[in-house]
Tab-separated table of N, CA and C in Angstrom:
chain	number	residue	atom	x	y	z
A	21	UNK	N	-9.087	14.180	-27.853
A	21	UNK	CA	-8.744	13.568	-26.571
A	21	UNK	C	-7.714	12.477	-26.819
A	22	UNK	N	-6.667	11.959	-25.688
A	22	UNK	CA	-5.420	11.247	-26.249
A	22	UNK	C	-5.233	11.106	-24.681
A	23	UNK	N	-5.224	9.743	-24.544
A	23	UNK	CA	-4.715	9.474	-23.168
A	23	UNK	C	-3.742	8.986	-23.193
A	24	UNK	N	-2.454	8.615	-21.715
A	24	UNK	CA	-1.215	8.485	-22.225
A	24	UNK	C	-0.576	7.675	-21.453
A	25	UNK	N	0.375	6.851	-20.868
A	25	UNK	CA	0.378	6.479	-19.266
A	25	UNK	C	1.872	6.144	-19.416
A	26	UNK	N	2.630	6.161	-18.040
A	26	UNK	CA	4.062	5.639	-17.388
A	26	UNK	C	4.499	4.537	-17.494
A	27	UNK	N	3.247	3.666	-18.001
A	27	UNK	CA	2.740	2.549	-17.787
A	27	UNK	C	3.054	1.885	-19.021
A	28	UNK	N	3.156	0.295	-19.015
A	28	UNK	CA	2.869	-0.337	-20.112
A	28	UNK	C	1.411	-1.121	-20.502
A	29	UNK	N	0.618	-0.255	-19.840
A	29	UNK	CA	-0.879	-1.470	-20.146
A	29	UNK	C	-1.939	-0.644	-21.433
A	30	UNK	N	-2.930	-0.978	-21.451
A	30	UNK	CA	-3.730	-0.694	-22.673
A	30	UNK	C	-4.556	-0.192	-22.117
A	31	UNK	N	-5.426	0.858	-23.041
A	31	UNK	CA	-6.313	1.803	-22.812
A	31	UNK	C	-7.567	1.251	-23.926
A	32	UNK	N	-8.815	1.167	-23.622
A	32	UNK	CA	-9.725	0.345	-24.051
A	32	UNK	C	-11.091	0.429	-24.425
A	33	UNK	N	-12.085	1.131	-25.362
A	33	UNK	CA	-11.882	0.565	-26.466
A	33	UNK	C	-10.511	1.464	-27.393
A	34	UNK	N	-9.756	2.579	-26.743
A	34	UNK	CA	-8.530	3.002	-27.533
A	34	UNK	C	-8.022	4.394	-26.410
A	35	UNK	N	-7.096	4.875	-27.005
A	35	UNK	CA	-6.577	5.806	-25.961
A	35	UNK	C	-7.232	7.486	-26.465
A	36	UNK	N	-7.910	7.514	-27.712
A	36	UNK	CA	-8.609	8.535	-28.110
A	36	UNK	C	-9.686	8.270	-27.600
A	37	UNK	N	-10.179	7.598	-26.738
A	37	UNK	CA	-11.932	7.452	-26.637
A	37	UNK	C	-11.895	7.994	-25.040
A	38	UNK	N	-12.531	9.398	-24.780
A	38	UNK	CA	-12.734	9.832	-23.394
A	38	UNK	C	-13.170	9.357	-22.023
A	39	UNK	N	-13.815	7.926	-22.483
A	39	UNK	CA	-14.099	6.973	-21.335
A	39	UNK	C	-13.342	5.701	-21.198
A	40	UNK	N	-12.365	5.869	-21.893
A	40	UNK	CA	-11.534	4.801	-21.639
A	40	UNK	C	-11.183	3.873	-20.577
A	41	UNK	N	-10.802	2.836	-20.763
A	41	UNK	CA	-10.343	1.621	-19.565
A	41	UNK	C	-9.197	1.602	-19.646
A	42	UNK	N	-8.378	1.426	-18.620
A	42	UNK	CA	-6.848	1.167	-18.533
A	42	UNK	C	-7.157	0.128	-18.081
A	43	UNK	N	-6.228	-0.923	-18.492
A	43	UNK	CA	-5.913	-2.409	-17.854
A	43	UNK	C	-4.371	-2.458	-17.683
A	44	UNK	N	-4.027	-2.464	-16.278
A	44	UNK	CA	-2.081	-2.106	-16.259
A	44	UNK	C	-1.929	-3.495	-16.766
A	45	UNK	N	-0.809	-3.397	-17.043
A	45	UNK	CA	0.017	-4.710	-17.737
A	45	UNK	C	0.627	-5.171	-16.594
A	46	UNK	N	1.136	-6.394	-16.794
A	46	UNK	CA	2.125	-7.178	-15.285
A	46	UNK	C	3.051	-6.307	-15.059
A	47	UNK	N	3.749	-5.846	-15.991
A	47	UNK	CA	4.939	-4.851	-15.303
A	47	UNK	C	4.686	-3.532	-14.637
A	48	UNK	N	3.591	-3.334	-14.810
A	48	UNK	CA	2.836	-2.162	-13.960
A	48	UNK	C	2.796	-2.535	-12.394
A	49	UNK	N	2.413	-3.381	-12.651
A	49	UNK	CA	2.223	-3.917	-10.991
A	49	UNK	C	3.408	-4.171	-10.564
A	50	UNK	N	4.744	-4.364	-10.907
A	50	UNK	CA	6.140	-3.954	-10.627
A	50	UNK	C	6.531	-2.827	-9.785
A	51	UNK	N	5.755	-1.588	-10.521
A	51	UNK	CA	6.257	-0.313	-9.896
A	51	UNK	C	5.109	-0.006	-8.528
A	52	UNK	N	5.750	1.353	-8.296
A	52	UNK	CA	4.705	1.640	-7.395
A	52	UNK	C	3.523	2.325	-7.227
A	53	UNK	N	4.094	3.265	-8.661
A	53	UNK	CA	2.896	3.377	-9.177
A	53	UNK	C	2.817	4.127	-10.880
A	54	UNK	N	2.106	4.453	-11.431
A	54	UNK	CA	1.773	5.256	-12.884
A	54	UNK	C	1.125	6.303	-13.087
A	55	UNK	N	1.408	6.990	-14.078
A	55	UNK	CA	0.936	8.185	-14.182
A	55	UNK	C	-0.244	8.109	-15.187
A	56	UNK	N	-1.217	8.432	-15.240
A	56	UNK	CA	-2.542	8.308	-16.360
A	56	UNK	C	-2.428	9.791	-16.743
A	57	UNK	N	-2.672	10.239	-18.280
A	57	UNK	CA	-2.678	11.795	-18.114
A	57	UNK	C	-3.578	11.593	-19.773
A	58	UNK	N	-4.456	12.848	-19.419
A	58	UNK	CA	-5.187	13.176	-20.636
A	58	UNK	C	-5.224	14.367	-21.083
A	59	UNK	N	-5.315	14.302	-22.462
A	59	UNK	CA	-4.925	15.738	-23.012
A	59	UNK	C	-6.447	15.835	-23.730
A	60	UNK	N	-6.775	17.418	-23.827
A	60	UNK	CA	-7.638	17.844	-24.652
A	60	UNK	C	-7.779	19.347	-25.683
A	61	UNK	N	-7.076	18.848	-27.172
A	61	UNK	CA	-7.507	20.205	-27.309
A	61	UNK	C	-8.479	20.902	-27.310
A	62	UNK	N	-8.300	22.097	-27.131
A	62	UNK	CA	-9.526	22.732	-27.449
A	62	UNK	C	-9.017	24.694	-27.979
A	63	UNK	N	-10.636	25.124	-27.804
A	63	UNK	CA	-9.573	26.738	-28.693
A	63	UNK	C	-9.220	27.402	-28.153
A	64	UNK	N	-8.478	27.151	-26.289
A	64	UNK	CA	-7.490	27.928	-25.790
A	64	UNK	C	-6.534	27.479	-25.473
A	65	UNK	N	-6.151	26.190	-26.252
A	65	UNK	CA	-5.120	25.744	-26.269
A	65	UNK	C	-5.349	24.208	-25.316
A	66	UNK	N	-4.793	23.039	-25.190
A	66	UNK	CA	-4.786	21.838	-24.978
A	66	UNK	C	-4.857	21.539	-23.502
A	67	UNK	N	-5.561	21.001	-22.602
A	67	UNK	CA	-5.748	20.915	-21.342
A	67	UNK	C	-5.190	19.292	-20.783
A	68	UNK	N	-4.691	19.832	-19.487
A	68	UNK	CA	-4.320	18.368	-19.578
A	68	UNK	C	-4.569	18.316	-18.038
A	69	UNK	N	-4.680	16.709	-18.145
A	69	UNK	CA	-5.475	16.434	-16.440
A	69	UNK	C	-4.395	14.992	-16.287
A	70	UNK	N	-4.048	14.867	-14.782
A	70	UNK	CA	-3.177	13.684	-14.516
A	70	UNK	C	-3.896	13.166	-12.943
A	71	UNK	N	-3.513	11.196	-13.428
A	71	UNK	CA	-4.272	10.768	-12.255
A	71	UNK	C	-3.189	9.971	-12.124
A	72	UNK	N	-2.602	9.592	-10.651
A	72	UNK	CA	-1.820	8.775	-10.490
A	72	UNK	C	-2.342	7.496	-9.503
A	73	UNK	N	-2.173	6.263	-10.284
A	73	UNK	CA	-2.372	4.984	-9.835
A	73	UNK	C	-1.100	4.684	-8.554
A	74	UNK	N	-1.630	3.938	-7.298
A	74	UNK	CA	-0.911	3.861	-6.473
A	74	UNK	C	-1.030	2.123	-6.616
A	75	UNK	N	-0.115	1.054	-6.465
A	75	UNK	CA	-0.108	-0.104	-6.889
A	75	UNK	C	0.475	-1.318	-5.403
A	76	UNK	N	-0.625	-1.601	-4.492
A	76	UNK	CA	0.236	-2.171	-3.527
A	76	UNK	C	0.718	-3.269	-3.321
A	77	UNK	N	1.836	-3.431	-2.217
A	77	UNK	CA	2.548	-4.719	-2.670
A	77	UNK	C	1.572	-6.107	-2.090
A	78	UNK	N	1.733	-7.311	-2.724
A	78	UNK	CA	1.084	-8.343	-2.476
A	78	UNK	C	1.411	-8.834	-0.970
A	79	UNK	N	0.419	-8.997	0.122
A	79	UNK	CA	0.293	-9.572	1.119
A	79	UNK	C	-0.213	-10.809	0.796
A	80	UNK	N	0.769	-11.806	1.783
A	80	UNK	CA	0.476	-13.289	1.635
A	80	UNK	C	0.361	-13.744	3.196
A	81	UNK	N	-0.506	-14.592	3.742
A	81	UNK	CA	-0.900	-14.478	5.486
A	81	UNK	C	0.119	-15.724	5.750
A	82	UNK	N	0.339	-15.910	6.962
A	82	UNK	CA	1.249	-17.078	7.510
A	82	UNK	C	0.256	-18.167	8.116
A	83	UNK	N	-1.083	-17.616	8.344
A	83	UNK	CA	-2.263	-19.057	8.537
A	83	UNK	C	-3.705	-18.538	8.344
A	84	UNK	N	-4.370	-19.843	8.221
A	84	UNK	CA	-6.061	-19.459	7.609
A	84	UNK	C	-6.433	-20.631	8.643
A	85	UNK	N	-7.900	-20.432	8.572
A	85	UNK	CA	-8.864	-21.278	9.340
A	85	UNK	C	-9.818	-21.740	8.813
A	86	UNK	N	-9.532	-22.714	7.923
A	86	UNK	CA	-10.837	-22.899	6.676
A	86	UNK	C	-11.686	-23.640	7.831
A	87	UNK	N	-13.167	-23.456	7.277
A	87	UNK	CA	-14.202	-23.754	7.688
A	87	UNK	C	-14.284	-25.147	8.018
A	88	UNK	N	-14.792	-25.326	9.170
A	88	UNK	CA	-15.856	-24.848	10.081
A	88	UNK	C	-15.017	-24.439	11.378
A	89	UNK	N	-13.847	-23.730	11.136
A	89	UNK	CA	-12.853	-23.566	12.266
A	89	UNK	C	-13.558	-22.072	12.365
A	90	UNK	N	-14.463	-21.246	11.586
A	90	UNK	CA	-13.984	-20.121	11.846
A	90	UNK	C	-15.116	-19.545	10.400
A	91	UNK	N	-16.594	-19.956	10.681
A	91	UNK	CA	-17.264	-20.149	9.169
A	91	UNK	C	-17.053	-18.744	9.246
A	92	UNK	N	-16.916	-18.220	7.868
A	92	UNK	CA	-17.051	-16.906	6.937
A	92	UNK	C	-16.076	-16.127	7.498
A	93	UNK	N	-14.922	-16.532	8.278
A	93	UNK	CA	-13.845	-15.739	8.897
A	93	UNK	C	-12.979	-16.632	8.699
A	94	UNK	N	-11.795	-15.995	7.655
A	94	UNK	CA	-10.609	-16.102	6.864
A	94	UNK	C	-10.386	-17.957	6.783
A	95	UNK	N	-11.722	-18.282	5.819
A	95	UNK	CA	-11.929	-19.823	5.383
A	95	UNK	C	-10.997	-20.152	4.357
A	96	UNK	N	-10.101	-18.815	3.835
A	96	UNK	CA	-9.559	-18.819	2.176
A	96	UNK	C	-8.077	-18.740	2.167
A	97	UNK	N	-7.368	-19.007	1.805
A	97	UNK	CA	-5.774	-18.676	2.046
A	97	UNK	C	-5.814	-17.480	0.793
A	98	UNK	N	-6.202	-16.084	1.190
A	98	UNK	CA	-6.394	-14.630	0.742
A	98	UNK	C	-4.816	-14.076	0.443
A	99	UNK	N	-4.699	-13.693	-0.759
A	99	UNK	CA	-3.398	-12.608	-1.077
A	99	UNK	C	-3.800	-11.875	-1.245
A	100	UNK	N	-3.718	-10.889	-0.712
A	100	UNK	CA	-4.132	-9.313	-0.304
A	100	UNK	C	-3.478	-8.725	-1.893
A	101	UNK	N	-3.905	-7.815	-2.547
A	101	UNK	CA	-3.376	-6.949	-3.356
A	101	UNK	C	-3.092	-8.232	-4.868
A	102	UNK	N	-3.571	-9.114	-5.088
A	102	UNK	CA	-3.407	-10.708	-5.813
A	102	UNK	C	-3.066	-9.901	-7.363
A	103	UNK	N	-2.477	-10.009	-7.867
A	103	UNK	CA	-2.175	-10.006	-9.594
A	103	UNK	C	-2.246	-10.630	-10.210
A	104	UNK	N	-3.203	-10.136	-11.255
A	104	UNK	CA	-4.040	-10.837	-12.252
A	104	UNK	C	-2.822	-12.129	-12.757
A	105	UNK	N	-3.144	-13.640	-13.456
A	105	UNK	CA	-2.295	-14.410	-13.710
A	105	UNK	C	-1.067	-15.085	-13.051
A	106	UNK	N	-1.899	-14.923	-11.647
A	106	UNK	CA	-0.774	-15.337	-10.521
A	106	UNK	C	-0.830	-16.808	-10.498
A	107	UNK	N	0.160	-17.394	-9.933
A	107	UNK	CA	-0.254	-18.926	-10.161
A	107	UNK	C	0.369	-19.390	-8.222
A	108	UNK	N	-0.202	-20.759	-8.039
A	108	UNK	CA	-0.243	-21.292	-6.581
A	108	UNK	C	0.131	-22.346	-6.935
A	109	UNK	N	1.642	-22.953	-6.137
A	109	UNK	CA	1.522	-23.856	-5.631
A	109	UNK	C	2.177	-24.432	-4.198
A	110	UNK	N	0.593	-25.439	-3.869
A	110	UNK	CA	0.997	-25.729	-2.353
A	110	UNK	C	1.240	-27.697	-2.230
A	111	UNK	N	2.753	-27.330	-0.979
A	111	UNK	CA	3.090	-28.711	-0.902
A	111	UNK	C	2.933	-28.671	0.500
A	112	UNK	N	3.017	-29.850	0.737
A	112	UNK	CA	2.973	-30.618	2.132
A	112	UNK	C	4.038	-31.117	2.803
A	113	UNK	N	4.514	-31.135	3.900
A	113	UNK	CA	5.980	-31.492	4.591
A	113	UNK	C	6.761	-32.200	3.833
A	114	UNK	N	6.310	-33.249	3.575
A	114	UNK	CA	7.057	-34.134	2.337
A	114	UNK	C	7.588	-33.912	0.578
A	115	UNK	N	6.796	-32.184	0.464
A	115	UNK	CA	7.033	-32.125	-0.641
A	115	UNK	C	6.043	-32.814	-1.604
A	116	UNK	N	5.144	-32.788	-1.414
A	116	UNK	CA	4.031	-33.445	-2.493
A	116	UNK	C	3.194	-32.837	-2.399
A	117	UNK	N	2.732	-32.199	-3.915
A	117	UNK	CA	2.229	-31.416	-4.335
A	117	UNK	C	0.820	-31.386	-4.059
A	118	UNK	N	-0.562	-30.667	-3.025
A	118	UNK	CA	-1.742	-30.751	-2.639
A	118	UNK	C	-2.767	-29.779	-2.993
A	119	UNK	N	-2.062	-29.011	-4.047
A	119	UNK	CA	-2.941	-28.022	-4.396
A	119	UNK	C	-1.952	-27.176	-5.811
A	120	UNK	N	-2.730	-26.838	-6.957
A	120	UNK	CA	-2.178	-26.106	-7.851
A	120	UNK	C	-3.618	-25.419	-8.548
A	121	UNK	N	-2.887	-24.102	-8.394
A	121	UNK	CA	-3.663	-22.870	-9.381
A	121	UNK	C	-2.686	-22.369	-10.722
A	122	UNK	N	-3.010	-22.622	-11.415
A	122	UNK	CA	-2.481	-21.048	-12.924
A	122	UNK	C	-3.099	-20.040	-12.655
A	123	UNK	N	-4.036	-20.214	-12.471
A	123	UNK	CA	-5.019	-18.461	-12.315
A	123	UNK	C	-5.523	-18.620	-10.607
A	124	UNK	N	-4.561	-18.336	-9.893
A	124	UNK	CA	-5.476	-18.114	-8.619
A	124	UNK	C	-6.352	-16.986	-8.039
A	125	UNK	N	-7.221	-17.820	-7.681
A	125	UNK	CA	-8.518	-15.864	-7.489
A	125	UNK	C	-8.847	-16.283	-6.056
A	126	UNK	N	-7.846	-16.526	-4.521
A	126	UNK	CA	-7.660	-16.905	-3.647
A	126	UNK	C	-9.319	-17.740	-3.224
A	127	UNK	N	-9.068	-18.658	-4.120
A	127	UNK	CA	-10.591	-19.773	-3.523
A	127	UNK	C	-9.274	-21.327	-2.637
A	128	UNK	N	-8.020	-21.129	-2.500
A	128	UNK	CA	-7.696	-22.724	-1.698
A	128	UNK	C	-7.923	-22.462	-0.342
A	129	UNK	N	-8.849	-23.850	-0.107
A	129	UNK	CA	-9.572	-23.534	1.461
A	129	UNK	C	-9.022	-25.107	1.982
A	130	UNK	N	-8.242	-25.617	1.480
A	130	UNK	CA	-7.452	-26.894	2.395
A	130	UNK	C	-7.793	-27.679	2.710
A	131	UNK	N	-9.126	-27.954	1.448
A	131	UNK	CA	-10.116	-28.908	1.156
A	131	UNK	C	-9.451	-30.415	1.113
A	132	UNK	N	-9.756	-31.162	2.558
A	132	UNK	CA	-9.636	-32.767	2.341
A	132	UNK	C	-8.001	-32.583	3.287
A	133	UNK	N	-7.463	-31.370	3.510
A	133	UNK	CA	-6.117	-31.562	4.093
A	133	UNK	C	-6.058	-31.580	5.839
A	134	UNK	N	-5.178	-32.084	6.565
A	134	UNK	CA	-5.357	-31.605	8.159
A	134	UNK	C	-4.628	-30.694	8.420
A	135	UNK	N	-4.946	-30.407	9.428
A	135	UNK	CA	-4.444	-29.179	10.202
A	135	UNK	C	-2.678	-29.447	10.095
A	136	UNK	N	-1.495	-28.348	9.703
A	136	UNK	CA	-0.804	-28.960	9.258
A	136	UNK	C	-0.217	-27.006	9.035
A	137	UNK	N	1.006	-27.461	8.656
A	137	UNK	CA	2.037	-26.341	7.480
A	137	UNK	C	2.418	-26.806	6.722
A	138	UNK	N	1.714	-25.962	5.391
A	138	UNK	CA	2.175	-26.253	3.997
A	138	UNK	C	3.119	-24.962	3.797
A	139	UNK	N	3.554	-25.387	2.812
A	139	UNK	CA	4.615	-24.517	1.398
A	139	UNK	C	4.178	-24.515	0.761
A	140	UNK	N	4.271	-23.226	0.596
A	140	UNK	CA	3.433	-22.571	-1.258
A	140	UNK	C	4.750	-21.409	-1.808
A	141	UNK	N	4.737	-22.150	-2.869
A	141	UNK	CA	5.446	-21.198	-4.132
A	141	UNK	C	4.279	-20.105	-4.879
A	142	UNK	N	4.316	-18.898	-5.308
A	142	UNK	CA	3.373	-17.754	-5.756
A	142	UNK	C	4.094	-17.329	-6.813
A	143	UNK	N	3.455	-17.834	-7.774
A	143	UNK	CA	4.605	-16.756	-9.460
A	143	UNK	C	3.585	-16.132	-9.827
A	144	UNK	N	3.763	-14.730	-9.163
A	144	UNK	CA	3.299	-13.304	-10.333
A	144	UNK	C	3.941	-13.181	-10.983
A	145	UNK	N	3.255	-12.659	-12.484
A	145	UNK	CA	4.065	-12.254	-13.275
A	145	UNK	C	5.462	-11.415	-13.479
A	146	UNK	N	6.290	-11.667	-13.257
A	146	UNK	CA	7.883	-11.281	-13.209
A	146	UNK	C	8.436	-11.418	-11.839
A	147	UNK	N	7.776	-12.017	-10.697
A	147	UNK	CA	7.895	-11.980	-9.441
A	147	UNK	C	7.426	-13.525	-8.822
A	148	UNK	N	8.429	-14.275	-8.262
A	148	UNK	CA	8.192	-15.543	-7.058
A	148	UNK	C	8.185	-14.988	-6.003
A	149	UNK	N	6.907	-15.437	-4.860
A	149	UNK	CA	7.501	-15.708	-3.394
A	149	UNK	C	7.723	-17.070	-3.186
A	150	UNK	N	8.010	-17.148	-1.946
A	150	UNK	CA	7.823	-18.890	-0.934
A	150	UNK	C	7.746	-18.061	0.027
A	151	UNK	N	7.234	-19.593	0.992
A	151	UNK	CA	7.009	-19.789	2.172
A	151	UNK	C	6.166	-20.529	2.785
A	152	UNK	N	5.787	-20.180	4.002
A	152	UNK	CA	4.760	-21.313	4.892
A	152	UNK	C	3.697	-20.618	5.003
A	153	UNK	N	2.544	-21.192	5.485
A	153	UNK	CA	1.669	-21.021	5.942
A	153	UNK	C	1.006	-22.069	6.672
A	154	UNK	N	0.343	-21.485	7.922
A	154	UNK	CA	0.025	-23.017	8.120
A	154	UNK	C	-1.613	-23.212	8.816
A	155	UNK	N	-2.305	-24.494	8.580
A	155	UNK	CA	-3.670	-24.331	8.363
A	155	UNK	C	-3.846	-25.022	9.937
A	156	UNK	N	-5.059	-24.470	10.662
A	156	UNK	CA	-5.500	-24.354	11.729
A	156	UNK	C	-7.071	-24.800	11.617
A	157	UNK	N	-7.263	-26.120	12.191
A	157	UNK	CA	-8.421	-26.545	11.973
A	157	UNK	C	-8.977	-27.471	13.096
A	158	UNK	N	-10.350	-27.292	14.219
A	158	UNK	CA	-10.464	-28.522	14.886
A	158	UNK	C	-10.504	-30.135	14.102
A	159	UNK	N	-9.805	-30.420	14.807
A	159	UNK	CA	-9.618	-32.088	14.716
A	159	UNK	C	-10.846	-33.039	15.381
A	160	UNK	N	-11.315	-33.915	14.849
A	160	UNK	CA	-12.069	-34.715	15.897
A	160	UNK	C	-11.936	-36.092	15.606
């Protein structure tokens, strides 16, 4: 058995082992998608089976309602489709910095901030966005 891919990521505990793990690499998540293919000989000759990974693009929302605006309904500023080693950062009208992730796993809930539009910079691996978003919260 010999697995094989389009891809640049690793196959795990090896690419001879029939239950293998693929973990795509950052540049995987580049494309749109990869080809996984496994071969097997055997004594009528070598069989081969192909699975193709579909890879979607990152959604980033334009506003959230962290809690208690809206408990357990979109409390999180969520990136849809998020890549592994993504990093966050969010500023405030003035440009001062109110929030930073290296590894974001979409937990910023706009803890201690008011209702307001921030700017956030997003570096996936080989890929920046910007933009706004802006947080929606009763005031009292």
């Amino acid at each position: 058995v010999i697995w094989t891919t389009s891809g640049s990521g690793t196959f795990s505990p090896s690419d001879t082992s029939l239950n293998a793990i693929y973990t795509p690499s950052a540049s995987d998540f580049l494309k749109d998608s990869i080809v996984l293919s496994i071969t097997k000989a055997g004594g009528c000759g070598p069989v081969i089976d192909r699975i193709v990974v579909e890879f979607s693009k990152l959604i980033i929302p334009n506003v959230f309602t962290p809690y208690p605006g809206s408990p357990g309904y979109n409390d999180y500023f969520v990136l849809q489709n998020l890549v592994p080693n993504t990093k966050l950062f969010v500023y405030d009208r003035w440009g001062l910095l109110v929030y930073q992730s290296d590894y974001y796993h979409n937990e910023w809930d706009a803890y201690g901030l008011k209702a307001d539009v921030y700017y956030y910079v997003v570096e996936a691996p080989n890929k920046s966005y910007h933009g706004s978003v802006q947080v929606i919260r009763e005031e009292n």
